CSV table of C-alpha atoms in Angstrom, one decimal:
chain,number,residue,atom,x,y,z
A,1,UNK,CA,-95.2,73.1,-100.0
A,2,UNK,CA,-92.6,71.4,-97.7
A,3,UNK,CA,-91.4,67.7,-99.3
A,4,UNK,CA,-89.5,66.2,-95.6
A,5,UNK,CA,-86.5,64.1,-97.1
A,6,UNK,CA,-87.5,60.7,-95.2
A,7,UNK,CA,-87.9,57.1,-96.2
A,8,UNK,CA,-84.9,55.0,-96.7
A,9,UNK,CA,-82.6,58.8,-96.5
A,10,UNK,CA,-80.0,58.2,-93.9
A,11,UNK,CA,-80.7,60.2,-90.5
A,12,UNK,CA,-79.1,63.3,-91.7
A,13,UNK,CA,-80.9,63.7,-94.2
A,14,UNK,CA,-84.2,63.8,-92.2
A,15,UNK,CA,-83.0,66.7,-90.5
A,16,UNK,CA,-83.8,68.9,-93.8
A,17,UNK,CA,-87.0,69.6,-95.8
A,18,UNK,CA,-86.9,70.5,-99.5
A,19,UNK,CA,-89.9,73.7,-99.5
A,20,UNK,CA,-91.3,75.6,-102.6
A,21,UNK,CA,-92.9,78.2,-100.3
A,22,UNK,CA,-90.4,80.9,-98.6
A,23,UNK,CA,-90.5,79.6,-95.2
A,24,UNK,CA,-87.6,79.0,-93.7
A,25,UNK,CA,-88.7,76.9,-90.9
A,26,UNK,CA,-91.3,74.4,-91.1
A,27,UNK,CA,-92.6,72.2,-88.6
A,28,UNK,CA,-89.3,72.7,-86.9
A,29,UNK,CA,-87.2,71.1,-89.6
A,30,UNK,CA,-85.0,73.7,-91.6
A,31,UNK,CA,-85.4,73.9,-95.3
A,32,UNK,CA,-83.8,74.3,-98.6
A,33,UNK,CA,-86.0,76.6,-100.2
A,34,UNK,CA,-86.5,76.5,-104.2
A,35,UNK,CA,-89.4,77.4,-106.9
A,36,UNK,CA,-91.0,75.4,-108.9
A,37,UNK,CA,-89.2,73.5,-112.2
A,38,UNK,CA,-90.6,71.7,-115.3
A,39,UNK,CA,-89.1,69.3,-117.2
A,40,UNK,CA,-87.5,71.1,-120.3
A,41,UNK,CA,-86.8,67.8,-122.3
A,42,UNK,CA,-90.3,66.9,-122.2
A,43,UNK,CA,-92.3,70.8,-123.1
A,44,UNK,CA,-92.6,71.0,-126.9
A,45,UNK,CA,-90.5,73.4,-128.2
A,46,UNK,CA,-91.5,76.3,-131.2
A,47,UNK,CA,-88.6,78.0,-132.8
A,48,UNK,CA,-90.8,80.2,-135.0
A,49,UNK,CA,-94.5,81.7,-135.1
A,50,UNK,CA,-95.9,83.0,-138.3
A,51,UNK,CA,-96.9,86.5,-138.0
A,52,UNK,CA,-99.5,87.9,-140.8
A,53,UNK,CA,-100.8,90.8,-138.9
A,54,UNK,CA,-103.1,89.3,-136.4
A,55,UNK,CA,-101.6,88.8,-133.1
A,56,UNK,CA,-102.7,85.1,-131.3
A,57,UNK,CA,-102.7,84.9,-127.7
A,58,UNK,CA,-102.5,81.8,-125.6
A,59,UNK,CA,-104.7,80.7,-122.7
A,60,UNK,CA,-103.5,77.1,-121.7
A,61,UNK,CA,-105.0,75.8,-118.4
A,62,UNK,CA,-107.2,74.0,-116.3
A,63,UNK,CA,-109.4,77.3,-116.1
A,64,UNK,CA,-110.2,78.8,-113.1
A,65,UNK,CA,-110.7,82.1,-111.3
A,66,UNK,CA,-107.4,82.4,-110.4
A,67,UNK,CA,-106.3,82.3,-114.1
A,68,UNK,CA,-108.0,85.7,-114.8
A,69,UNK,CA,-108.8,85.1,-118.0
A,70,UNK,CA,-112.1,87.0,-117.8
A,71,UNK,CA,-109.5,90.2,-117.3
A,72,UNK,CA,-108.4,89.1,-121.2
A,73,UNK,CA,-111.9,89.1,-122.4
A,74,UNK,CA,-112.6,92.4,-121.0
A,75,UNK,CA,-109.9,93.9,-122.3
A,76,UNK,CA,-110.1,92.6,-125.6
A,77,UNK,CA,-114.1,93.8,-125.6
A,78,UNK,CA,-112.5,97.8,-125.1
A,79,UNK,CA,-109.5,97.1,-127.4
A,80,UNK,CA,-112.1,96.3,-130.2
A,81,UNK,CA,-114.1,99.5,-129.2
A,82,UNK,CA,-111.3,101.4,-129.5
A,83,UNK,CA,-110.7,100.2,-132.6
A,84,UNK,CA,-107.2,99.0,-132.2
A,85,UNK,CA,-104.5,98.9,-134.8
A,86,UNK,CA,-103.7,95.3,-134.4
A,87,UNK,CA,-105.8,92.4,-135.0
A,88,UNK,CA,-105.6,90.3,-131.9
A,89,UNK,CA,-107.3,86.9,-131.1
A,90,UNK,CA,-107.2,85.0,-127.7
A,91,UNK,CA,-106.9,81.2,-127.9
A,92,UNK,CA,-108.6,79.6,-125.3
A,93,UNK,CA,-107.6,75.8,-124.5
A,94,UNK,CA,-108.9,73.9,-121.6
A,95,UNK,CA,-112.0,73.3,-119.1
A,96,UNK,CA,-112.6,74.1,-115.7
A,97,UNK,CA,-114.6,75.9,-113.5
A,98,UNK,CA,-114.1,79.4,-115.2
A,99,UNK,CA,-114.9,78.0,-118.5
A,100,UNK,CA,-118.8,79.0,-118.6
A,101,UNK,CA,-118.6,82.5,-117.3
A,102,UNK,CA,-116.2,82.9,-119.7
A,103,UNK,CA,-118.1,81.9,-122.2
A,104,UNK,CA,-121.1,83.8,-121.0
A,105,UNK,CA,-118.9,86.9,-120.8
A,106,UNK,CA,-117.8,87.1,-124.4
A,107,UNK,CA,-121.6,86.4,-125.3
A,108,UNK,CA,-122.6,89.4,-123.2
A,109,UNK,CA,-119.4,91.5,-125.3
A,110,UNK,CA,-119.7,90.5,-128.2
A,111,UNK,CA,-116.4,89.4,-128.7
A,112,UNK,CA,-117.1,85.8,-130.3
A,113,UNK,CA,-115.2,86.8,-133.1
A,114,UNK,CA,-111.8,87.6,-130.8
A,115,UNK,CA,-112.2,84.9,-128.5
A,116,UNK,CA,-111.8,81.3,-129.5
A,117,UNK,CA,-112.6,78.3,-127.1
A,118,UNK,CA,-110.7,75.0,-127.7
A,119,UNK,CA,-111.8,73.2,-125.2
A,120,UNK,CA,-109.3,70.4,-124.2
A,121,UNK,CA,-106.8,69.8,-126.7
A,122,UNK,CA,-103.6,67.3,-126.3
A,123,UNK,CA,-101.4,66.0,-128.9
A,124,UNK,CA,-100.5,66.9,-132.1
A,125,UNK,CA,-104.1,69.4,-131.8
A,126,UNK,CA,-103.0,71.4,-128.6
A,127,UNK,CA,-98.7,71.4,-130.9
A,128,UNK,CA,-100.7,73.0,-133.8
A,129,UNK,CA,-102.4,75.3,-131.5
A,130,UNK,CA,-99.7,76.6,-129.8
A,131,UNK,CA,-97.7,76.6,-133.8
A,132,UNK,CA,-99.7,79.5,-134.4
A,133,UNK,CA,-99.8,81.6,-130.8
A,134,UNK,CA,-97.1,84.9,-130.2
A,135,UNK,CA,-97.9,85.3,-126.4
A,136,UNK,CA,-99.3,82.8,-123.4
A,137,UNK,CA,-101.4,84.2,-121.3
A,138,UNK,CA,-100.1,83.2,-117.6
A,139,UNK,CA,-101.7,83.6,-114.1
A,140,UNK,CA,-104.1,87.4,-114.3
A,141,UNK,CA,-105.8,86.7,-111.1
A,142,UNK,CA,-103.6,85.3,-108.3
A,143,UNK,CA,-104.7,87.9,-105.9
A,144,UNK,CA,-108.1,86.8,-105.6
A,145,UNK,CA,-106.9,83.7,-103.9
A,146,UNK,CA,-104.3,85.9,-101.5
A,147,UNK,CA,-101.1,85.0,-103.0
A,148,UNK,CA,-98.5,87.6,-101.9
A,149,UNK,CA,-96.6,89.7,-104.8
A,150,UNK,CA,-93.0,87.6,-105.2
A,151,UNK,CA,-94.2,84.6,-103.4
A,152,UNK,CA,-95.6,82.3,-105.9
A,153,UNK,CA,-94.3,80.2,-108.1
A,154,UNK,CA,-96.9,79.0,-110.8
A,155,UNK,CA,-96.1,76.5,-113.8
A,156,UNK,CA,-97.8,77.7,-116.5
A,157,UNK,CA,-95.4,81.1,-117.0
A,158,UNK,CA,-92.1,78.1,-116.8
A,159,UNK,CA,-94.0,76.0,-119.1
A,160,UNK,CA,-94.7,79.1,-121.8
A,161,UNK,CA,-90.6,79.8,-121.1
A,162,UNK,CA,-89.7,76.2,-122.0
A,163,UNK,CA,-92.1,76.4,-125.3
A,164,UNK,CA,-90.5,79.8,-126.5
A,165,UNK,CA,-93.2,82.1,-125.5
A,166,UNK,CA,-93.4,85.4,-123.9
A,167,UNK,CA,-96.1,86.1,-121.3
A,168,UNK,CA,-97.8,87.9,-119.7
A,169,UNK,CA,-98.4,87.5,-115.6
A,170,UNK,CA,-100.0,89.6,-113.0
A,171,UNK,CA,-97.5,88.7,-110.1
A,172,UNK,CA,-94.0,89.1,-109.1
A,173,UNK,CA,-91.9,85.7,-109.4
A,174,UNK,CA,-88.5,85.1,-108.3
A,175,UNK,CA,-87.1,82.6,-110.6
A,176,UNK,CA,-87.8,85.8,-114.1
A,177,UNK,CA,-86.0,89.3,-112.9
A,178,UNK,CA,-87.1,92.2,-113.0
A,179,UNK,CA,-86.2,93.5,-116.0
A,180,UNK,CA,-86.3,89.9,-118.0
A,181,UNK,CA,-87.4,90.7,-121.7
A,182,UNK,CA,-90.0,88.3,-122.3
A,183,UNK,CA,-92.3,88.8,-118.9
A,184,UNK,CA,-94.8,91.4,-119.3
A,185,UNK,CA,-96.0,92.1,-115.7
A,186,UNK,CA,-99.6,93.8,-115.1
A,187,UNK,CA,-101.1,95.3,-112.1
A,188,UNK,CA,-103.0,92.6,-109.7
A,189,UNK,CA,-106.3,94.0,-109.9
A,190,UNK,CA,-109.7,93.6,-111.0
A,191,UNK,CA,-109.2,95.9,-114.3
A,192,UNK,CA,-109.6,94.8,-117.5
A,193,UNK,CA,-106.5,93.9,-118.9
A,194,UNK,CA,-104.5,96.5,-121.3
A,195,UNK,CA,-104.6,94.8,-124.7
A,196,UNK,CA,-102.4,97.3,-126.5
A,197,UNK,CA,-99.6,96.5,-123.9
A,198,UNK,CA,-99.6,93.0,-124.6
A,199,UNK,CA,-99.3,94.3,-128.3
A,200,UNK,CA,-96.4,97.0,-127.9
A,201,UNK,CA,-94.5,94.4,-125.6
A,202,UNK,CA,-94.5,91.8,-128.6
A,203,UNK,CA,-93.5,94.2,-131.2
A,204,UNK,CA,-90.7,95.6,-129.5
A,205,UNK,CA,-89.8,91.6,-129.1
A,206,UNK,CA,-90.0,90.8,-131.9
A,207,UNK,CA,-88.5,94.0,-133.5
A,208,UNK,CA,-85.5,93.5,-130.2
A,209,UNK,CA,-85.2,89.9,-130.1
A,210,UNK,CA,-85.6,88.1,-133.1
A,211,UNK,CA,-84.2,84.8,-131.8
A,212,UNK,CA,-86.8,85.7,-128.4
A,213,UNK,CA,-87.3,81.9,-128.4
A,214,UNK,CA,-84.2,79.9,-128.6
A,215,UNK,CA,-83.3,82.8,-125.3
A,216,UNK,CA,-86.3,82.0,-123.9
A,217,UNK,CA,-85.8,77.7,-124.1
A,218,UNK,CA,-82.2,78.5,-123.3
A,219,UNK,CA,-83.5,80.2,-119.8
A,220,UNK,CA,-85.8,77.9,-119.3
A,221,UNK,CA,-83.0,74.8,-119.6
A,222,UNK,CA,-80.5,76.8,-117.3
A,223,UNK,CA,-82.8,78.2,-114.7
A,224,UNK,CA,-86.0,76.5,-115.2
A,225,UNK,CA,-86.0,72.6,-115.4
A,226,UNK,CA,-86.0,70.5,-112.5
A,227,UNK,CA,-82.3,69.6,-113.1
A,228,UNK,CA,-81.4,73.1,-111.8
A,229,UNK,CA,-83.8,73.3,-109.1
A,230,UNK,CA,-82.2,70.3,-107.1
A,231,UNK,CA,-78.7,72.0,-107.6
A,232,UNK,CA,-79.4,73.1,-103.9
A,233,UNK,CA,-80.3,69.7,-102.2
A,234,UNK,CA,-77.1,68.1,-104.3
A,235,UNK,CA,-75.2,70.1,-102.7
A,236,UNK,CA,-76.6,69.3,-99.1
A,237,UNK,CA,-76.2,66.0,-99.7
A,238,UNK,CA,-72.5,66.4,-100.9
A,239,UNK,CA,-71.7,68.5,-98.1
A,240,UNK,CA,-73.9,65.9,-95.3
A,241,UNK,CA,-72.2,62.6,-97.2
């Protein structure tokens, strides 16, 4: 989305449009191109999960196809046929348009038992939620609405960041590199998703990384909140002044 400087800017400033997409060009007027931000500050922050043996995973969202959180379910159904060494429960927070199907879908499994809906949760209910959760659950279905691989730029994986959780995502995003640690990235497909992935990529976290999130609040503050994401139009406006 393109957000034209205008208003009460002086005339220069018109001139240049601050853009989350990757266009360049927009409308004629040139743009400073970013990704999205969160505010840091304001994301509750958990320092340390309990582990007993079962691993919680973290669906947070205003549920939708897009989210691909029927992908989970599916996954989790051959995971517990195949009789998987770990324990592993998804959390389920939210409504939305997804939310029956998904429900319907772990009915049809059998999977009640590994799937857990919340339904909305806020305060200190959604804080003791997420108290107990290893690994959010990010975007699994982005290419079912056409969003091109490396040009997206969803909030929920920055919000996860900001909280201390690794995630999972099914698309490429520029603001986590390629080889970041805490991003687990899964083919964009219509396969169920691999639940012993998800649980090799947390133990080698946690075996690797034991302070994974303080380093993953500490990337979010330096690369994630909106503080850094105007760096680039502070400096147009420096240079312009």
């Amino acid at each position: 989305m393109a957000r034209p400087i205008h208003g009460s800017f002086p005339e220069t400033l018109r001139r240049q449009g601050f853009d989350l997409s990757r266009e360049t060009i927009i409308y004629g007027i040139s743009t400073i191109q970013t990704d999205n931000g969160v505010p840091v500050k304001d994301i509750a922050f958990f320092p340390s999960i309990p582990y007993d043996g079962t691993l919680h995973l973290l669906g947070l969202a205003n549920i939708q196809t897009w989210h691909g959180y029927d992908r989970v379910i599916e996954g989790m159904a051959r995971y517990k046929k195949a009789q998987g060494d770990t324990s592993v429960v998804f959390h389920i927070a939210g409504t939305g348009a997804a939310l029956p199907e998904l429900k319907e879908l772990c009915e049809q499994l059998c999977i009640d038992d590994r799937a857990v809906f919340h339904g909305h949760l806020s305060g200190d209910r959604l804080n003791e939620l997420q108290a107990m959760c290893h690994v959010g659950i990010a975007s699994l279905g982005m290419h079912r609405i056409k969003v091109e691989k490396g040009n997206t730029s969803p909030l929920k994986s920055r919000e996860y960041a900001a909280a201390g959780f690794p995630f999972v995502v099914g698309y490429l995003d520029h603001d986590f590199p390629a080889d970041f640690p805490f991003q687990l990235v899964l083919p964009a497909n219509e396969e169920p998703i691999d639940i012993a992935a998800i649980v090799k990529f947390y133990a080698h976290i946690a075996e690797n990384h034991p302070g994974h999130r303080a380093e993953l609040r500490k990337f979010a503050e330096q690369r994630l909140d909106w503080g850094h994401k105007f760096l680039p139009l502070f400096d147009y406006l420096k240079k312009e002044a």
